PDB file of C-alpha atoms in Angstrom:
ATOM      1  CA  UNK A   1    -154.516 -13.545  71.573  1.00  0.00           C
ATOM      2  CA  UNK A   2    -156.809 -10.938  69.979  1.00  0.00           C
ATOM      3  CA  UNK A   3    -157.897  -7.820  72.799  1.00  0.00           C
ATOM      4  CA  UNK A   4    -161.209  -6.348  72.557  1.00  0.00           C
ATOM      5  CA  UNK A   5    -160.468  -2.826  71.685  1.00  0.00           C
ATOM      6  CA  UNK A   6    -164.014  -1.683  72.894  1.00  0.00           C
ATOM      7  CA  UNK A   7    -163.453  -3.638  76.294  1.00  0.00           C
ATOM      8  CA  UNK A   8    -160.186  -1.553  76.737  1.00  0.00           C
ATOM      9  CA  UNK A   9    -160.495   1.822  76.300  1.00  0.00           C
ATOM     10  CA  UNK A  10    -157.650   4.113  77.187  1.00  0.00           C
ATOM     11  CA  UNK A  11    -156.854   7.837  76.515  1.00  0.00           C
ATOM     12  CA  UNK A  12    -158.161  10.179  78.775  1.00  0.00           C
ATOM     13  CA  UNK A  13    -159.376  10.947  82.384  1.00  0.00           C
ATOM     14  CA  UNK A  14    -162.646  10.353  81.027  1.00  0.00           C
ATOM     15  CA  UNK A  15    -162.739   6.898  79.865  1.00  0.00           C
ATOM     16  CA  UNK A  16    -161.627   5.513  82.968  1.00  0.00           C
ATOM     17  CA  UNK A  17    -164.574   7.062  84.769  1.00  0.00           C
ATOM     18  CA  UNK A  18    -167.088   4.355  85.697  1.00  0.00           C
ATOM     19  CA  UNK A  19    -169.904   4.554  82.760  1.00  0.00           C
ATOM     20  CA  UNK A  20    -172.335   6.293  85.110  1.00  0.00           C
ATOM     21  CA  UNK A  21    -170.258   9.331  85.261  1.00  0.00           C
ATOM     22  CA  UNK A  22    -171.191  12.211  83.382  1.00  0.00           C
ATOM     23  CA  UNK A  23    -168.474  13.926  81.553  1.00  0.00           C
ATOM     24  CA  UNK A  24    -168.727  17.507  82.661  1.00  0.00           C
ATOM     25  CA  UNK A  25    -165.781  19.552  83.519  1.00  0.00           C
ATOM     26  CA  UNK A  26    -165.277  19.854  87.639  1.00  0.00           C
ATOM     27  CA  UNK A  27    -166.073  23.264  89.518  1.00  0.00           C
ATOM     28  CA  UNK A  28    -163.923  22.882  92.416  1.00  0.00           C
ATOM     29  CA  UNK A  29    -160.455  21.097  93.789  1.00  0.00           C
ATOM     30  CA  UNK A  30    -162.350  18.877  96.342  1.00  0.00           C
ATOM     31  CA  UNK A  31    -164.528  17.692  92.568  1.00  0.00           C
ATOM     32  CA  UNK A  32    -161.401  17.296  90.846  1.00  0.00           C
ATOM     33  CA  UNK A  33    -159.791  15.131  93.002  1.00  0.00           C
ATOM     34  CA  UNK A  34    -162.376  13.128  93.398  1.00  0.00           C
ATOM     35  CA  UNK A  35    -162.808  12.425  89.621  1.00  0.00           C
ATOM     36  CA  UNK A  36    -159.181  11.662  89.810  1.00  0.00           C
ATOM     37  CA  UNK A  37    -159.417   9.123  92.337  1.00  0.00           C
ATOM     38  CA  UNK A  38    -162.235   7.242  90.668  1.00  0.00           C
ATOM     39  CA  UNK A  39    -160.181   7.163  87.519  1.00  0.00           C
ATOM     40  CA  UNK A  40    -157.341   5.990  89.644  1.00  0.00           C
ATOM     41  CA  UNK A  41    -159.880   3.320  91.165  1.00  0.00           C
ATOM     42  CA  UNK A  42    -160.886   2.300  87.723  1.00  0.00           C
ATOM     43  CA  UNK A  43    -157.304   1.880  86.723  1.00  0.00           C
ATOM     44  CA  UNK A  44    -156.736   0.083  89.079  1.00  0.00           C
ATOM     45  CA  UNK A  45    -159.522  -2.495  88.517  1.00  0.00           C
ATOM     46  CA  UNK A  46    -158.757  -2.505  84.927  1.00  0.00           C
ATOM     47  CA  UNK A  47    -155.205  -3.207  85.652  1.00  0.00           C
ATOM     48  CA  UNK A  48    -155.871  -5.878  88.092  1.00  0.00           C
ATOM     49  CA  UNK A  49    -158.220  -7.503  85.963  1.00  0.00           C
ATOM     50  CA  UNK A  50    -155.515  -7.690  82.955  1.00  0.00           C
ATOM     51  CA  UNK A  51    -153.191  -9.474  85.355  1.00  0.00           C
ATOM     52  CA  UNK A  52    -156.021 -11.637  86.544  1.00  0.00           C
ATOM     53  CA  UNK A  53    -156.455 -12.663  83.037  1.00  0.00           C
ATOM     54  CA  UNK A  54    -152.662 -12.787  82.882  1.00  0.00           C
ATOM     55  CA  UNK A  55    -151.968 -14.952  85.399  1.00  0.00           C
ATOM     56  CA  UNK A  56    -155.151 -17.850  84.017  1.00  0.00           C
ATOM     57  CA  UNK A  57    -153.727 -17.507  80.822  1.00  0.00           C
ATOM     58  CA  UNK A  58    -150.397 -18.487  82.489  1.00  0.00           C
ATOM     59  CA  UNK A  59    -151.761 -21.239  84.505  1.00  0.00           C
ATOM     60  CA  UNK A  60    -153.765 -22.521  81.497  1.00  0.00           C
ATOM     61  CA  UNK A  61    -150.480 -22.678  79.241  1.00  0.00           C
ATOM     62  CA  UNK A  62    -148.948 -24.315  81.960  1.00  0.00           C
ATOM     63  CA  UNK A  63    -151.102 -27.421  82.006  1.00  0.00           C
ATOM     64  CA  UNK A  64    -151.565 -27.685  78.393  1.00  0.00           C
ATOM     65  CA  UNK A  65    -147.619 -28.102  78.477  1.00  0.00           C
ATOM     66  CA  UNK A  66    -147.828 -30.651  81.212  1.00  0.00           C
ATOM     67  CA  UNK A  67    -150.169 -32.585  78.941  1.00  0.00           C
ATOM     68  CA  UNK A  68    -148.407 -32.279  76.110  1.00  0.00           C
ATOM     69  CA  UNK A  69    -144.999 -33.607  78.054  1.00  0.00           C
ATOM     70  CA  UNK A  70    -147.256 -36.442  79.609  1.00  0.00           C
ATOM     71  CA  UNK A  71    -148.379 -37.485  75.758  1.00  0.00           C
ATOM     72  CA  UNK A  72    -145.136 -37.370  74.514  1.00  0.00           C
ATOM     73  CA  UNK A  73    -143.876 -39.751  77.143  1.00  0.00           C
ATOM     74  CA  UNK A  74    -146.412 -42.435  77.007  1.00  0.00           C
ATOM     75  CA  UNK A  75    -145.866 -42.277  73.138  1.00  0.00           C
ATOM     76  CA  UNK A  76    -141.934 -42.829  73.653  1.00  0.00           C
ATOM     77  CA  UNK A  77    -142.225 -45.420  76.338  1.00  0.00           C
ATOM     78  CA  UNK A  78    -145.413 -46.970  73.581  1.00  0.00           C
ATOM     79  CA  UNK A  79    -142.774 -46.347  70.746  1.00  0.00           C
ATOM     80  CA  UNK A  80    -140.225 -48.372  72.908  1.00  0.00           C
ATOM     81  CA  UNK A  81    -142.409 -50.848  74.176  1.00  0.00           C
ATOM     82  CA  UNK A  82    -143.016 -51.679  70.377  1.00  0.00           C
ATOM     83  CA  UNK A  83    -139.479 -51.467  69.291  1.00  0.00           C
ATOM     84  CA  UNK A  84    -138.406 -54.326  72.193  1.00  0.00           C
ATOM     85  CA  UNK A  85    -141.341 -56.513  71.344  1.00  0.00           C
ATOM     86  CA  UNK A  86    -140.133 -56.301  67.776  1.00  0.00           C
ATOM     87  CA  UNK A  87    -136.583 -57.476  68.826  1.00  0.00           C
ATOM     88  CA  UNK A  88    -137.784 -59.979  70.839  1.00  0.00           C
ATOM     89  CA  UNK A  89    -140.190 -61.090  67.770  1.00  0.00           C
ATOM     90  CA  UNK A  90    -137.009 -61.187  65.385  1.00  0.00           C
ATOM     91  CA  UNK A  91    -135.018 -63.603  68.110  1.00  0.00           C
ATOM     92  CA  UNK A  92    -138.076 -66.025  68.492  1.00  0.00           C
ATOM     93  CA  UNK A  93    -138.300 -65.979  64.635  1.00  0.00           C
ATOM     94  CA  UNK A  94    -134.409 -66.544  64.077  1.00  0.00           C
ATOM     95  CA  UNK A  95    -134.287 -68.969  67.286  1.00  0.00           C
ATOM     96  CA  UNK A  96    -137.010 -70.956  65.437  1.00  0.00           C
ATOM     97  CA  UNK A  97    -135.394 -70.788  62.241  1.00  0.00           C
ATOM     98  CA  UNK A  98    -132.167 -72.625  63.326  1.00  0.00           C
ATOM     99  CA  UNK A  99    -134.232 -74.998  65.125  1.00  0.00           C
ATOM    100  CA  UNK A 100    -135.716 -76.110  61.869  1.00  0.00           C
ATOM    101  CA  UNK A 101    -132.508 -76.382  60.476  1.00  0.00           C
ATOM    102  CA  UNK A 102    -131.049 -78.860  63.083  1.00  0.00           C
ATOM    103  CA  UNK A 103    -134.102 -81.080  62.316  1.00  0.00           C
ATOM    104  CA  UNK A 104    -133.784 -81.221  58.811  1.00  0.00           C
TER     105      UNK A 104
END
C-alpha cells in the first residue's frame, strides 16, 4: 500500500493546525492552549481517519479471502466431480470390454 506523503503531514504543532490557521506565534496562555487543542483535534481526526481506512482495508481483505476460499472449493469439488466421472467412465469402458469378449 503506497501513503500519500502530502496527505500525511507530520512534524510540528503547525501542520496539524487546520489549513485556515495562520502560523503566527501565540501572545498569551489562553492562545496557546487553544492552538494546542486544535492540533490535538486534528490529531485526532487524522488518527481516526487512518483507522477508518484501517479497518475497510481489513474488511476488504477479508472478503477477497472468503472468495478466494469459495473458488478454491468449487474447483476441488469440480476437480473431484471430474476425477469420479472419469472412474466411472473407465468401469463402463472395461465392463463393456469383457462383454465383448463373452460374445466373441
Amino acid at each position: 500500500m503506497k501513503i500519500d506523503s502530502n496527505k500525511y503531514k507530520f512534524g510540528s504543532i503547525w501542520d496539524e493546525l487546520p489549513e485556515k490557521r495562520e502560523k503566527k506565534l501565540p501572545e498569551s496562555k489562553s492562545e496557546a492552549i487553544e492552538l494546542v487543542n486544535a492540533a490535538r483535534s486534528s490529531m485526532d481526526k487524522s488518527t481516526l481517519k487512518a483507522w477508518d481506512s484501517h479497518n475497510d482495508m481489513m474488511k476488504k481483505s477479508a472478503e477477497l479471502r472468503q472468495i478466494q476460499a469459495r473458488k478454491k472449493a468449487i474447483e476441488q469439488q469440480y476437480q473431484e466431480d471430474r476425477d469420479e466421472q472419469r472412474e466411472l467412465m473407465a468401469k463402463i469402458a472395461l465392463e463393456n470390454a469383457q462383454r465383448r469378449e463373452k460374445f466373441k
